[in-house]
mmCIF file of C-alpha atoms in Angstrom:
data_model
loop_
_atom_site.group_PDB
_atom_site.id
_atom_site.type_symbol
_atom_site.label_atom_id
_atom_site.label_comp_id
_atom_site.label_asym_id
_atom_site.label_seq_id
_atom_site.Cartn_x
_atom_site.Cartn_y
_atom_site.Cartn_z
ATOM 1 C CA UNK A 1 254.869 -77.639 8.565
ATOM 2 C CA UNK A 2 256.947 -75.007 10.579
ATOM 3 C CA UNK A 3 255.277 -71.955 12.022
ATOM 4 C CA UNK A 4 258.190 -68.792 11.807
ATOM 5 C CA UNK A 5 256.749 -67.970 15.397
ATOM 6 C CA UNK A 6 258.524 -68.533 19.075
ATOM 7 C CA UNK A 7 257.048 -69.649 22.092
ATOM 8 C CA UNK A 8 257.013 -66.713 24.408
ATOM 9 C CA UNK A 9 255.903 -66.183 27.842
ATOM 10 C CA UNK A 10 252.985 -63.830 26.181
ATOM 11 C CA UNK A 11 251.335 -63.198 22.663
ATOM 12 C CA UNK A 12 253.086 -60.562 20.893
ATOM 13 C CA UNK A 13 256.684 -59.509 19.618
ATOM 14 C CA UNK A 14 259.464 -60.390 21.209
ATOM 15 C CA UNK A 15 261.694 -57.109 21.596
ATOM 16 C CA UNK A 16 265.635 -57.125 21.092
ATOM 17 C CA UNK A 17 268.502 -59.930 19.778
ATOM 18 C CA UNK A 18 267.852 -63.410 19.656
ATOM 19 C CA UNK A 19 269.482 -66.672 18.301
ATOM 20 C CA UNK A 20 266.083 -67.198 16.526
ATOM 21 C CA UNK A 21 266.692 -66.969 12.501
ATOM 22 C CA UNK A 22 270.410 -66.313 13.361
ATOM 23 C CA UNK A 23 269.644 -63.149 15.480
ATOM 24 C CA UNK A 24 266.495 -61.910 14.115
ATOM 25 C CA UNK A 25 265.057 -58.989 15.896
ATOM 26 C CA UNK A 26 261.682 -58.482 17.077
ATOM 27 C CA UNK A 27 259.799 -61.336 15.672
ATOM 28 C CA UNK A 28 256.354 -62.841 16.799
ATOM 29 C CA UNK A 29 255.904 -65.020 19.821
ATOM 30 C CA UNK A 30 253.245 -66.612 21.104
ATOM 31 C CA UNK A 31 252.099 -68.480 24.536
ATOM 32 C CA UNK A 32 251.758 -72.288 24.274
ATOM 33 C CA UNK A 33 248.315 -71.791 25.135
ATOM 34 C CA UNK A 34 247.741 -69.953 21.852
ATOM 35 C CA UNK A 35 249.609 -72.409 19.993
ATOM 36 C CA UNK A 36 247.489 -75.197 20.990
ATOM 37 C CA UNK A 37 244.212 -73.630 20.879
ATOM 38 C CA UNK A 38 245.002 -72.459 16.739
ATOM 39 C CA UNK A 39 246.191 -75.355 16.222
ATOM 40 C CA UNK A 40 242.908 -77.176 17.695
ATOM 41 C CA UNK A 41 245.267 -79.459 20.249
ATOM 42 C CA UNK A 42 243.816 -79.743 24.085
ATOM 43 C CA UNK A 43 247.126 -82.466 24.613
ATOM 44 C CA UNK A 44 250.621 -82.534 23.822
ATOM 45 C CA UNK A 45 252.552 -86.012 24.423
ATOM 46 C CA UNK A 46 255.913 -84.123 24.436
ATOM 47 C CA UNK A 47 257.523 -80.638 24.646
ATOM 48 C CA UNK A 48 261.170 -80.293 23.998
ATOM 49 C CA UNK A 49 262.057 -76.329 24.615
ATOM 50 C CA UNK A 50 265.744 -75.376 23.688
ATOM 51 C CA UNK A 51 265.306 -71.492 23.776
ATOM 52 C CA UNK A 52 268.441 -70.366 24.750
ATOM 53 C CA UNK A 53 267.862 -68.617 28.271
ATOM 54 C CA UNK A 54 264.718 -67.330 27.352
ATOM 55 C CA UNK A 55 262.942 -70.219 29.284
ATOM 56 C CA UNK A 56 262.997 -68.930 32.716
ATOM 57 C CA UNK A 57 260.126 -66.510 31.554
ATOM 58 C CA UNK A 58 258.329 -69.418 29.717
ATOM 59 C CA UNK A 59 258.120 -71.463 32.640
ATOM 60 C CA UNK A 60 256.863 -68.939 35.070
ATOM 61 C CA UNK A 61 254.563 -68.619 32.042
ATOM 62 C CA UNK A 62 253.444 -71.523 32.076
ATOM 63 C CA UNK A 63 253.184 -72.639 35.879
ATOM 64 C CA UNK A 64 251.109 -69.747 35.872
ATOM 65 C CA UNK A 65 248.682 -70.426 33.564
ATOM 66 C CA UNK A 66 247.979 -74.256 34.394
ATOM 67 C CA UNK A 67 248.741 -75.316 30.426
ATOM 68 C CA UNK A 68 251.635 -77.966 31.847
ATOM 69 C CA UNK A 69 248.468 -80.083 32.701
ATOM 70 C CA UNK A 70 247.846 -80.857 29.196
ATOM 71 C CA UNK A 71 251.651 -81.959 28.300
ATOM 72 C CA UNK A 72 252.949 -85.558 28.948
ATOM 73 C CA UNK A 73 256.075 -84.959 28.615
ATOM 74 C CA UNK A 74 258.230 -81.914 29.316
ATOM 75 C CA UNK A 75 262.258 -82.351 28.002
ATOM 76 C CA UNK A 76 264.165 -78.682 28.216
ATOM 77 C CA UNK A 77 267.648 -77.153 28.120
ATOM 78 C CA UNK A 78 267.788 -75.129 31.097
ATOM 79 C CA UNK A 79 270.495 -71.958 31.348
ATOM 80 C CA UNK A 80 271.814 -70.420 34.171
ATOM 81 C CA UNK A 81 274.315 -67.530 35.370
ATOM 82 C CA UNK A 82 275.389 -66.511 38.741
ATOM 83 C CA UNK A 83 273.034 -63.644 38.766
ATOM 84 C CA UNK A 84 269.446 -64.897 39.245
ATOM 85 C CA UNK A 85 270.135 -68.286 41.308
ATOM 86 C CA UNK A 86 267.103 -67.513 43.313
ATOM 87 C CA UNK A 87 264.491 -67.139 40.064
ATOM 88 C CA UNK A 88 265.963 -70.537 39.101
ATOM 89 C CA UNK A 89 265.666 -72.435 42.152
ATOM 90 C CA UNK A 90 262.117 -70.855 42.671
ATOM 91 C CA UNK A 91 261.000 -71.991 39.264
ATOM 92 C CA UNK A 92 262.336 -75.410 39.096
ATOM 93 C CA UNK A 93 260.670 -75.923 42.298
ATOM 94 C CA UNK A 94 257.171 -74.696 41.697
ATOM 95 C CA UNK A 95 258.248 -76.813 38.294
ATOM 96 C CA UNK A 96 258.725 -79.738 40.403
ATOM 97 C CA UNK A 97 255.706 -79.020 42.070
ATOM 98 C CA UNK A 98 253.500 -79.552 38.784
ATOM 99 C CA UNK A 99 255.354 -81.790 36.882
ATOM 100 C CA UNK A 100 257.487 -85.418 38.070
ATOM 101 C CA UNK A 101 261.098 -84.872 37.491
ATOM 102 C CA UNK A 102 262.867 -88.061 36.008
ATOM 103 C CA UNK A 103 265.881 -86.934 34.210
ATOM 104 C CA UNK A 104 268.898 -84.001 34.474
ATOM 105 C CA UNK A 105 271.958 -84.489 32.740
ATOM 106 C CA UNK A 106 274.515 -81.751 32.696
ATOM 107 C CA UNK A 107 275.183 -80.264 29.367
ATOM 108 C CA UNK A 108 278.983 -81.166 27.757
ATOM 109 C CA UNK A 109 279.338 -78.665 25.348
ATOM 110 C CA UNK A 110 278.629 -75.399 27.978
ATOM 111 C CA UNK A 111 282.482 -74.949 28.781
ATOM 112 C CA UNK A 112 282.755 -73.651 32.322
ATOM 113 C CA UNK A 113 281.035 -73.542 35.493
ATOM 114 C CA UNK A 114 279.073 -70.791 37.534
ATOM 115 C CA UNK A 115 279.719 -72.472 40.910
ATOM 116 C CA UNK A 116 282.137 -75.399 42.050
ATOM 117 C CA UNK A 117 281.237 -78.037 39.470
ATOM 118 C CA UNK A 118 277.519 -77.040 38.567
ATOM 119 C CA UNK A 119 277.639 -76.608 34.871
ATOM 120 C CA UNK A 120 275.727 -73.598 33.645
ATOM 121 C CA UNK A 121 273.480 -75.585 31.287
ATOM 122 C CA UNK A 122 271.642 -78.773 32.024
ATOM 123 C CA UNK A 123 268.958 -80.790 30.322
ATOM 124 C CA UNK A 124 266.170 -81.609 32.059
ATOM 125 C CA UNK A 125 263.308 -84.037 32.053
ATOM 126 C CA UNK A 126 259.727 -83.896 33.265
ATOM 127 C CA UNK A 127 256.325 -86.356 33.337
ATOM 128 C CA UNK A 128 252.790 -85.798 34.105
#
């Protein structure tokens, strides 16, 4: 069954253009919290999250609340640009802090780079 909701670092709408439904605007989103509690789940074995550079706010999101205790398995598609390289560093660490990194693979099909060779889109991989 698919739920027309996305996973957003709060309960509500999300405001302005996204690649969701090829560029819906302001459509529902919900925490993963929420998710799992309507859905009656206390344990995921896997999250993969390919939100298209809205996941820097749904990982502070979710350090934050203590819900990456309940997944196994955390896979992601991570975006970056030259302008926030401190909010990225800061959440992959407190990230790394929670969760065992095992895998990061640059991304092949994200044409250029935002500094020397680093590639502004990686995949990354996580275990409890």
């Amino acid at each position: 069954e698919f739920f027309h909701v996305g996973i957003g670092p709060h309960d509500g709408t999300h405001h302005g253009a996204s690649t969701l439904y090829g560029g819906r605007r302001n459509y529902p989103i919900k925490t993963m919290g929420t998710i799992m509690r309507e859905m009656g789940v206390n344990k995921l074995d896997m999250v993969r999250m390919d939100v298209e550079g809205a996941e820097w706010d749904v990982l502070q999101g979710w350090i934050e609340s203590g819900i990456l205790k309940s997944v196994d398995q955390l896979l992601l598609e991570i975006h970056m640009d030259r302008a926030l390289p401190e909010r990225y560093a800061s959440i992959l660490s407190k990230l790394g802090q929670t969760m065992e990194p095992f895998w990061a693979a640059k991304n092949n099909f994200s044409p250029g780079n935002i500094y020397s060779n680093l590639s502004p889109v990686h995949e990354l991989g996580f275990l409890n």
